[in-house]
Short mmCIF file of C-alpha atoms and ligand atoms in Angstrom, two decimals:
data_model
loop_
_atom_site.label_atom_id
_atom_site.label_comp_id
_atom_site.label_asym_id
_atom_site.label_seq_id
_atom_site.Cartn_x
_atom_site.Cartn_y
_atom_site.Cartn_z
CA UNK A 1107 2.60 22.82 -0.66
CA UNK A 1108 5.66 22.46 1.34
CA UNK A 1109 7.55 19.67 2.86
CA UNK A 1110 9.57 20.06 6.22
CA UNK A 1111 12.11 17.45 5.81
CA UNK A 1112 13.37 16.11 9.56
CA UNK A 1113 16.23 13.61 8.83
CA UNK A 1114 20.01 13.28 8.48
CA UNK A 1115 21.93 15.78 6.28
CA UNK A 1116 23.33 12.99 4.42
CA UNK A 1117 19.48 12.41 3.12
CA UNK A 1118 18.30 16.07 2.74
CA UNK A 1119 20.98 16.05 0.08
CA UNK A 1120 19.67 13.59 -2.01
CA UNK A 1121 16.45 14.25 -1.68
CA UNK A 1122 16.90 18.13 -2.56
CA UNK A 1123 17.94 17.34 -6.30
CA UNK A 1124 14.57 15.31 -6.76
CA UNK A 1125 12.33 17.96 -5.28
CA UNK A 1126 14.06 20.48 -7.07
CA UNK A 1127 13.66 18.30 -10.87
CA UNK A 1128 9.85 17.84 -9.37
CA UNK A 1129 9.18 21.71 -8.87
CA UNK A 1130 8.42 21.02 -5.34
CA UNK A 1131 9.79 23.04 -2.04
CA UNK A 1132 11.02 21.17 0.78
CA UNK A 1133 13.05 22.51 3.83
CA UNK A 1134 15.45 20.88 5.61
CA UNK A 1135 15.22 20.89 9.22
CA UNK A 1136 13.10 22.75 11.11
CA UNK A 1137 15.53 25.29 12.29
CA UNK A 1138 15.00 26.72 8.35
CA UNK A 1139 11.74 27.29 8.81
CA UNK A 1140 10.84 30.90 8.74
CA UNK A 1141 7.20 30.55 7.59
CA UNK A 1142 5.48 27.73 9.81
CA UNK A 1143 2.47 28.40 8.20
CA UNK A 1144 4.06 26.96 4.80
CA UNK A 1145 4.27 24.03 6.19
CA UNK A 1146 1.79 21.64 4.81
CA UNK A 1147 3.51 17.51 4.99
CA UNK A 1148 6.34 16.26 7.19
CA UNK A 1149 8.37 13.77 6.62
CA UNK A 1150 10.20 12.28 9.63
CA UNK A 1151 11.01 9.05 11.62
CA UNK A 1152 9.81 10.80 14.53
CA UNK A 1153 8.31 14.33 14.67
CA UNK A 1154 8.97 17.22 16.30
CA UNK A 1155 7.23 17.55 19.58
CA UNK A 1156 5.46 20.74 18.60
CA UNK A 1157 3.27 19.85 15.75
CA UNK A 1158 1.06 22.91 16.68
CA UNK A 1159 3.59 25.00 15.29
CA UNK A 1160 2.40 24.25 11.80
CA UNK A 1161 -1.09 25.17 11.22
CA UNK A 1162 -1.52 24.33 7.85
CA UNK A 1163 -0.30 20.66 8.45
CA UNK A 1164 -1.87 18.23 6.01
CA UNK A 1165 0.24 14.81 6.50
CA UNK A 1166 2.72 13.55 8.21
CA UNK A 1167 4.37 10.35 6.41
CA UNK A 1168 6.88 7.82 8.16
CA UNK A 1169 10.19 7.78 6.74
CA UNK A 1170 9.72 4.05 6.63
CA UNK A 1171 6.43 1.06 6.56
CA UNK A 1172 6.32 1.21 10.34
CA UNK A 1173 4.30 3.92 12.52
CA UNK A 1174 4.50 2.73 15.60
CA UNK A 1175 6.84 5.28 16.63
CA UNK A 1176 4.59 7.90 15.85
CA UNK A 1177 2.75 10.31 18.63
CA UNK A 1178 -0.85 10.78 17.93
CA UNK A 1179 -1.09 12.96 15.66
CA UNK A 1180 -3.55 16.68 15.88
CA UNK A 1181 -6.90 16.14 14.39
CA UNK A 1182 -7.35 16.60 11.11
CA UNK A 1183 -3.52 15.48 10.33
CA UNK A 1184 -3.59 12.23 8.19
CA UNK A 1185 -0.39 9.82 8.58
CA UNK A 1186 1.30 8.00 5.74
CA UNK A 1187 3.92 4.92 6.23
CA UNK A 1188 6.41 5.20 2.95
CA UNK A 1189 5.25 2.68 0.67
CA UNK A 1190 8.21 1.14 -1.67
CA UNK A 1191 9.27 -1.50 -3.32
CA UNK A 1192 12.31 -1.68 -2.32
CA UNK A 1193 11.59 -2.06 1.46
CA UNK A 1194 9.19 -4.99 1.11
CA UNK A 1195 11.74 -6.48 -1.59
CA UNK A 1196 14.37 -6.11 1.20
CA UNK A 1197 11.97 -7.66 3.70
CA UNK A 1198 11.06 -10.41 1.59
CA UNK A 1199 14.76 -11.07 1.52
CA UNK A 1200 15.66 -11.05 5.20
CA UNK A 1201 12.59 -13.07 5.44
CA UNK A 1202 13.72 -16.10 3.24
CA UNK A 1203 17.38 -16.02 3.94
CA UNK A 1204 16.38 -15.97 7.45
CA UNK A 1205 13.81 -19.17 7.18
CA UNK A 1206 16.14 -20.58 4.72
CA UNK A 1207 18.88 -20.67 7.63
CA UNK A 1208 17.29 -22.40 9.92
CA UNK A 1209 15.47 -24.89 7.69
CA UNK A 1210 19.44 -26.01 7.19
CA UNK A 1211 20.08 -25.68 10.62
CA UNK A 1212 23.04 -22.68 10.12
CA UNK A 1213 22.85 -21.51 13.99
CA UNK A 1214 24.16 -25.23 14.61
CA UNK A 1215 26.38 -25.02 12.03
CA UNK A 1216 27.77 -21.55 12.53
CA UNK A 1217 28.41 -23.13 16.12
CA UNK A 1218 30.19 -26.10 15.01
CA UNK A 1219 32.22 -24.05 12.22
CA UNK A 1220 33.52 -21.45 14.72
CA UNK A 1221 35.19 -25.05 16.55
CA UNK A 1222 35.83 -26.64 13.50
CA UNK A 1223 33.56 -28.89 14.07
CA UNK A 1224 32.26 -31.39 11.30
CA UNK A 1225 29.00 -33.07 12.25
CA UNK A 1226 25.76 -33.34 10.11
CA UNK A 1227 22.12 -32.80 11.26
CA UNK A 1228 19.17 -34.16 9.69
CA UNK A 1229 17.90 -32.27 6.65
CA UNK A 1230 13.81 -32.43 5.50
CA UNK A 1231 12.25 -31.09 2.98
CA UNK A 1232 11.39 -27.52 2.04
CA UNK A 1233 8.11 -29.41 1.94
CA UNK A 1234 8.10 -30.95 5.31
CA UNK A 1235 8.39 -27.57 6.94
CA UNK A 1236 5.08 -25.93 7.35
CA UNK A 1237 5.82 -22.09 7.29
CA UNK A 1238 3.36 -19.71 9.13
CA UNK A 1239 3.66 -16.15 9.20
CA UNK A 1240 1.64 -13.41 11.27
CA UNK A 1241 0.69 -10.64 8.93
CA UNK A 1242 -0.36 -11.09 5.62
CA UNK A 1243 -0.18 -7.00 4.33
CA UNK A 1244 1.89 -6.06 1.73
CA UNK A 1245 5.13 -7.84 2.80
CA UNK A 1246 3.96 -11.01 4.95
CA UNK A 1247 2.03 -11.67 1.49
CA UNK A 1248 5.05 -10.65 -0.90
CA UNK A 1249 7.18 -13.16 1.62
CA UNK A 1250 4.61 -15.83 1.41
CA UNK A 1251 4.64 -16.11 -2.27
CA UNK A 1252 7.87 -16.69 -2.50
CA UNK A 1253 8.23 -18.81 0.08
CA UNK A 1254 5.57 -21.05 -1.27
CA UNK A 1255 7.47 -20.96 -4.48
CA UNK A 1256 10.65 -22.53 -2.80
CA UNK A 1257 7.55 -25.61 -1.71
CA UNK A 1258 7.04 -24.51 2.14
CA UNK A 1259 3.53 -25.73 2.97
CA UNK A 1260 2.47 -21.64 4.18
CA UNK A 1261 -0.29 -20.31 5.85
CA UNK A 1262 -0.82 -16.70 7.35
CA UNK A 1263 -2.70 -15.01 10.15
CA UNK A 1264 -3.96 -11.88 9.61
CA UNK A 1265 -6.94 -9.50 11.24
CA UNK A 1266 -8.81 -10.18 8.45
CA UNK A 1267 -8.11 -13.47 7.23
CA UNK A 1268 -8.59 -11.56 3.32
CA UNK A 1269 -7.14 -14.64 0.81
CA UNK A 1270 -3.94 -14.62 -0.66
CA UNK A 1271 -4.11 -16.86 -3.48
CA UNK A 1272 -1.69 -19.53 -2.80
CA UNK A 1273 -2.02 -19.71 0.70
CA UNK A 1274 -4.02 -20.87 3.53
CA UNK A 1275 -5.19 -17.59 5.62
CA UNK A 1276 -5.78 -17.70 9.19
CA UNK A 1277 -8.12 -14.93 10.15
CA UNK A 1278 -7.76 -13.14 13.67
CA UNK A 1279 -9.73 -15.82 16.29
CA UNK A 1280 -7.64 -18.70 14.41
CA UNK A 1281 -3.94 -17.88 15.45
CA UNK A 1282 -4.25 -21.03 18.01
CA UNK A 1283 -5.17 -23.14 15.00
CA UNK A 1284 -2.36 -21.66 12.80
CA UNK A 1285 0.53 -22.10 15.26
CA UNK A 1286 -0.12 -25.96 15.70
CA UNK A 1287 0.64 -26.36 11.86
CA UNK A 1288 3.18 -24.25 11.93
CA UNK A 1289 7.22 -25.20 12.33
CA UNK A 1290 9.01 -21.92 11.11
CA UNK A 1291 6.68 -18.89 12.76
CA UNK A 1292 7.57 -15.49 10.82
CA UNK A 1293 6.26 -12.61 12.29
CA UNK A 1294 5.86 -9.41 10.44
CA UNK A 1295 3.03 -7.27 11.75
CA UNK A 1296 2.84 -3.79 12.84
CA UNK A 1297 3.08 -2.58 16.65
CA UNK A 1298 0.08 -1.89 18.09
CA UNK A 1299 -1.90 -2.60 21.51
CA UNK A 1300 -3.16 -5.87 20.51
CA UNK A 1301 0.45 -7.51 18.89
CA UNK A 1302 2.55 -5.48 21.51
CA UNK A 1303 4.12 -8.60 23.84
CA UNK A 1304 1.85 -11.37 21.65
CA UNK A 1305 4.76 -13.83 21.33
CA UNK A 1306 5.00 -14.62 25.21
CA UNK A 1307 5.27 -17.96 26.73
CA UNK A 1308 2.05 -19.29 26.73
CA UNK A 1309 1.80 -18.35 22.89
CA UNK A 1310 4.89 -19.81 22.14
CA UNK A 1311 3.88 -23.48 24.14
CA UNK A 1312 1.16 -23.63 21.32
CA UNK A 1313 3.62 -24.10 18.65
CA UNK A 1314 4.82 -27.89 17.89
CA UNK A 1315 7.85 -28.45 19.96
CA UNK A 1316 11.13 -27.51 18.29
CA UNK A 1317 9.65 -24.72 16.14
CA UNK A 1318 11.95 -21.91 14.88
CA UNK A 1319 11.05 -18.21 14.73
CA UNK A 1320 11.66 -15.66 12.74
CA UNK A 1321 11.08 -11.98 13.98
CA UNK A 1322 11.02 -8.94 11.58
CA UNK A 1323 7.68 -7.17 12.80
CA UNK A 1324 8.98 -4.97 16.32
CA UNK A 1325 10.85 -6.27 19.26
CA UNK A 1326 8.00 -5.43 21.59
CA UNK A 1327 6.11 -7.81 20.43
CA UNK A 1328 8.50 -10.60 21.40
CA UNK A 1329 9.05 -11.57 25.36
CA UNK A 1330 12.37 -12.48 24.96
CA UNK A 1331 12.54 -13.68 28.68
CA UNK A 1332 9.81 -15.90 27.17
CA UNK A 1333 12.15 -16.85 24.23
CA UNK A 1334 14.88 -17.99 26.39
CA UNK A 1335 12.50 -20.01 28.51
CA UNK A 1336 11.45 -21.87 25.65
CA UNK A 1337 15.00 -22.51 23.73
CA UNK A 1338 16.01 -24.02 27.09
CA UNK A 1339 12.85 -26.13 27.31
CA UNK A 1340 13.42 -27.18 23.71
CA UNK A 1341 10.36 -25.59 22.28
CA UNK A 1342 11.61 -23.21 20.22
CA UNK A 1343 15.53 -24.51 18.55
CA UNK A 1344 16.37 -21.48 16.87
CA UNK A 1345 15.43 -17.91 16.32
CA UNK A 1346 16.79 -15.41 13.96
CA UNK A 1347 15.59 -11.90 14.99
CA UNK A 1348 15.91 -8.41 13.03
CA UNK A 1349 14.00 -6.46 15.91
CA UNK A 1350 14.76 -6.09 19.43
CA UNK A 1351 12.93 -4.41 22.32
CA UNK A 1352 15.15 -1.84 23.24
CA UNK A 1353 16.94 -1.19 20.13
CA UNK A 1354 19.85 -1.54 20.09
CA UNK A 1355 19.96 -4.54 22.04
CA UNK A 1356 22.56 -4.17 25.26
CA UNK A 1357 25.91 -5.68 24.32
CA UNK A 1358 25.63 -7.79 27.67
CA UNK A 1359 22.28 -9.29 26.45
CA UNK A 1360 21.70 -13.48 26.82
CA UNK A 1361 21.13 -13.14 23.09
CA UNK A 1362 24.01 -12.04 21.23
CA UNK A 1363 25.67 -15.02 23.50
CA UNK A 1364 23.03 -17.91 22.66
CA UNK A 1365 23.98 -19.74 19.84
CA UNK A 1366 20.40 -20.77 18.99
CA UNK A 1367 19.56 -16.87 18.25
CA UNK A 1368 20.94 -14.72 15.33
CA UNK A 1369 20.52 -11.48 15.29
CA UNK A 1370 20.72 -8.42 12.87
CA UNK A 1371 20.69 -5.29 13.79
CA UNK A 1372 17.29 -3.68 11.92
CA UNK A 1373 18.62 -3.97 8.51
CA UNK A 1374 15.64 -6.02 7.17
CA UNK A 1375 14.96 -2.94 5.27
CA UNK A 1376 16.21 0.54 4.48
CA UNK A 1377 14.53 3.25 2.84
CA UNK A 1378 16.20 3.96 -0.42
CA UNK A 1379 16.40 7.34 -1.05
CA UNK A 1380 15.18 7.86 -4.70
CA UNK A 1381 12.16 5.55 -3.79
CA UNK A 1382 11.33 6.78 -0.15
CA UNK A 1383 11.74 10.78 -2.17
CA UNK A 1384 8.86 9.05 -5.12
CA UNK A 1385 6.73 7.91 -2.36
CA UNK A 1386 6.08 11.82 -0.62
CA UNK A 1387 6.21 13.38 -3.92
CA UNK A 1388 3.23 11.12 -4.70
CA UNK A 1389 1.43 12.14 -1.21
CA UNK A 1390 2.23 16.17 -1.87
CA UNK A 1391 0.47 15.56 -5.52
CA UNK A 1392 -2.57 13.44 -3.91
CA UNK A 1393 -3.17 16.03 -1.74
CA UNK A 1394 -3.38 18.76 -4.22
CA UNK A 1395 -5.21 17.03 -6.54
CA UNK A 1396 -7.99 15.59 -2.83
CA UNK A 1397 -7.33 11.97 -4.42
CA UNK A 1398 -6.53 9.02 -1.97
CA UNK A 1399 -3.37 9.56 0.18
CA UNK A 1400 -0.78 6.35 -0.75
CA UNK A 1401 0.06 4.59 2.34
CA UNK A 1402 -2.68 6.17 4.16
CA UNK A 1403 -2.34 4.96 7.74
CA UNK A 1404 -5.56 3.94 9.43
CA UNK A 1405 -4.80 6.21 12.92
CA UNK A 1406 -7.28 4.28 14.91
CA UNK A 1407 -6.37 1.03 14.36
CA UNK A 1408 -2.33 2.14 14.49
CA UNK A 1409 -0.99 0.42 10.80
P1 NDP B 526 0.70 -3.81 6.31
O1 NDP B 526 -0.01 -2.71 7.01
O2 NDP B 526 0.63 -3.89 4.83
O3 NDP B 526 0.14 -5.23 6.86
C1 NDP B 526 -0.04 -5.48 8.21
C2 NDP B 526 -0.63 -6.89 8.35
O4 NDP B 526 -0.74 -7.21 9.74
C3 NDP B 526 -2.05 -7.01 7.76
O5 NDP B 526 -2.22 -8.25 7.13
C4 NDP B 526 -2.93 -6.92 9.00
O6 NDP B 526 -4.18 -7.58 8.87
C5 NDP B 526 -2.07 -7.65 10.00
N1 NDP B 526 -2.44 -7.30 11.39
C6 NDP B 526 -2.36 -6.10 12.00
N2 NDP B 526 -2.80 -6.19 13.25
C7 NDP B 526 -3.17 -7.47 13.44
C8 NDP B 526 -3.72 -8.18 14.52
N3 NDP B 526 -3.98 -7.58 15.70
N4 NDP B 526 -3.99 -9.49 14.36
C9 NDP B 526 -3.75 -10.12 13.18
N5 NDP B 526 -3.24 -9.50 12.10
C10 NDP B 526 -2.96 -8.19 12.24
O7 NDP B 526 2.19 -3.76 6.80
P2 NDP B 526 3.52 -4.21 6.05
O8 NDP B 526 3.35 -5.59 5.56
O9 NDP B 526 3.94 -3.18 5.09
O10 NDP B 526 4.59 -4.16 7.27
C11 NDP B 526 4.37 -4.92 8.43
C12 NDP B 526 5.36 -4.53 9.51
O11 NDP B 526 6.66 -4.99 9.17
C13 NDP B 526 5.58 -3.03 9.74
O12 NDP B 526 4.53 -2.46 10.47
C14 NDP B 526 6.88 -3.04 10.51
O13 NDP B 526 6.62 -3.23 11.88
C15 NDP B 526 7.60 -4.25 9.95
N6 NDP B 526 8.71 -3.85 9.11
C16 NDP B 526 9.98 -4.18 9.50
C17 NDP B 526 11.08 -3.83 8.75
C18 NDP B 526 12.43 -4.22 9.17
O14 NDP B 526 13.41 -3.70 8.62
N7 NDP B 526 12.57 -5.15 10.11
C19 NDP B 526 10.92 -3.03 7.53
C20 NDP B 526 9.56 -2.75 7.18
C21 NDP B 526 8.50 -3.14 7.95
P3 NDP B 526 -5.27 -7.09 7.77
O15 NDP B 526 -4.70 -7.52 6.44
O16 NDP B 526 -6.49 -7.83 8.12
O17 NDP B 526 -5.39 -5.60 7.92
C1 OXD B 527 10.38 0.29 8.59
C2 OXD B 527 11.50 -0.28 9.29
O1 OXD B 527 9.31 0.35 9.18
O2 OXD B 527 12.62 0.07 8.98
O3 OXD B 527 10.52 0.67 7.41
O4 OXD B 527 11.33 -1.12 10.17
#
């Protein structure tokens, strides 16, 4: 088995040490490839465009959780997302610093602070804010325990609707009934054709006025025309987004500008090297030994 490696330099090299300890071949960039036949798994953000040139391709596995980058793939090529720790740690993170901000109303304060302003807003309870979050896979659920620990009131939405103990799960013809209980919408689910431009204006007018959103899933999912509309209506009084549709966002866009919106610039989550390295090791080894592929992405449904 052989992995064509398609990332920066600055990765290759610490990946190359691992593979080597492991016993495993990898090459780095597909200009090294003299054999194409070789090649049997891929590791990449985005592949090459000519995946026929390898006709012994097994898998191809994301270089992070995501896959909506991805090109369909050529039959008979399965697709892994890089399952880690690390990244849904991370996520989890962003995730509760980012609800924890605007439960305390930072974007006001950041606003005031930058004048020197001193002026207090109303604080409730971590259990007067009911927390809702769309996607309830391995991070929504990771980020939902923990925010349940801090005593949000949370619920999730999910396809579904599979319990998680310790919170109430919405399955996938309840989102209407989860976004009228919820104040603080998180969204982390994957891109596909049915979340792709979900959070537009009519979804966002079922949410109790004033509601604050967090965004960590994919920009396109967000209408951010919509967004605007509604922090000017005073539907939505804060967002704090970690995904924007393009990426990166324009330096001229409304957003950067709008106090009410905080943005970071897709650092939720980054691969760590050792850990991304463990997670295609453990596909190469699956695949010799026919056992389950980890992170197997389901192609049809797109996550
Ligand atoms: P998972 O595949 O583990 O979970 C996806 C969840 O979304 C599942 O609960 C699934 O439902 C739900 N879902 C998918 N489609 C729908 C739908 N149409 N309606 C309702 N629920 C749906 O993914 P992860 O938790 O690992 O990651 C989620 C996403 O987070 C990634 O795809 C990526 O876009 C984003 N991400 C962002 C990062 C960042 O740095 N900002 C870093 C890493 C990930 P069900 O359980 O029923 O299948
Ligand atoms: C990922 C991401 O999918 O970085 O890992 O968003």
């Amino acid at each position: 088995m052989t992995l064509l490696y398609v990332s920066t330099a600055e990765r290759a090299a610490a990946w190359q040490p691992i593979f080597a300890e492991a016993g495993e071949e990898m090459i780095v960039g597909e200009a090294a490839v003299t054999d194409p036949a070789a090649v049997t798994h891929l590791l990449c953000w985005t592949p090459p465009r000519d995946l026929g040139r390898y006709p012994n391709l097994k898998v191809v596995i994301s270089a992070g959780a995501g896959v909506d980058q991805m090109p369909p793939l050529p039959p008979g090529v399965a697709l892994s997302r890089t399952v880690a720790p690390g990244i849904e740690e991370m996520v989890r993170d962003w995730v509760l610093m980012a609800c924890l901000m605007l439960h305390r109303s930072m974007p006001a304060y950041l606003e005031q602070a930058a004048r020197g302003e001193w002026k207090t807003h109303h604080t409730q309870l971590a259990q007067g804010c009911r927390v809702g979050i769309m996607g309830m896979g391995r991070i929504g659920s990771l980020a939902a325990r923990s925010l349940a620990s801090l005593g949000f009131p949370v619920a999730g939405w999910s396809r579904s609707g599979r319990p998680v103990e310790g919170v109430e799960v919405f399955g996938s013809d309840q989102l209407d009934a989860m976004l009228a209980r919820t104040d603080l919408l998180v969204c982390l689910l994957p891109l596909t054709p049915e979340t792709r431009g979900l959070m537009n204006a009519d979804f966002l007018g079922k949410l109790p006025r004033g509601a604050r959103l967090v965004h960590a899933g994919r920009g396109a999912q967000l209408d951010m025309d919509a967004l605007k509309a509604a922090l000017d209506q005073g539907q939505i009084s804060a967002a704090m987004l970690d995904v924007t549709e393009p990426e990166p966002l324009p330096q001229d866009h409304w957003a950067w500008a709008d106090p009410r919106v905080i943005i970071t610039p897709h650092v939720a989550a980054v691969t760590d090297y050792a850990e991304g390295a463990r997670h295609v090791l453990e596909v190469i080894r699956a695949t010799r030994a026919g056992t389950e592929i980890p992170g197997l992405v389901d192609q049809a449904k797109g996550y």
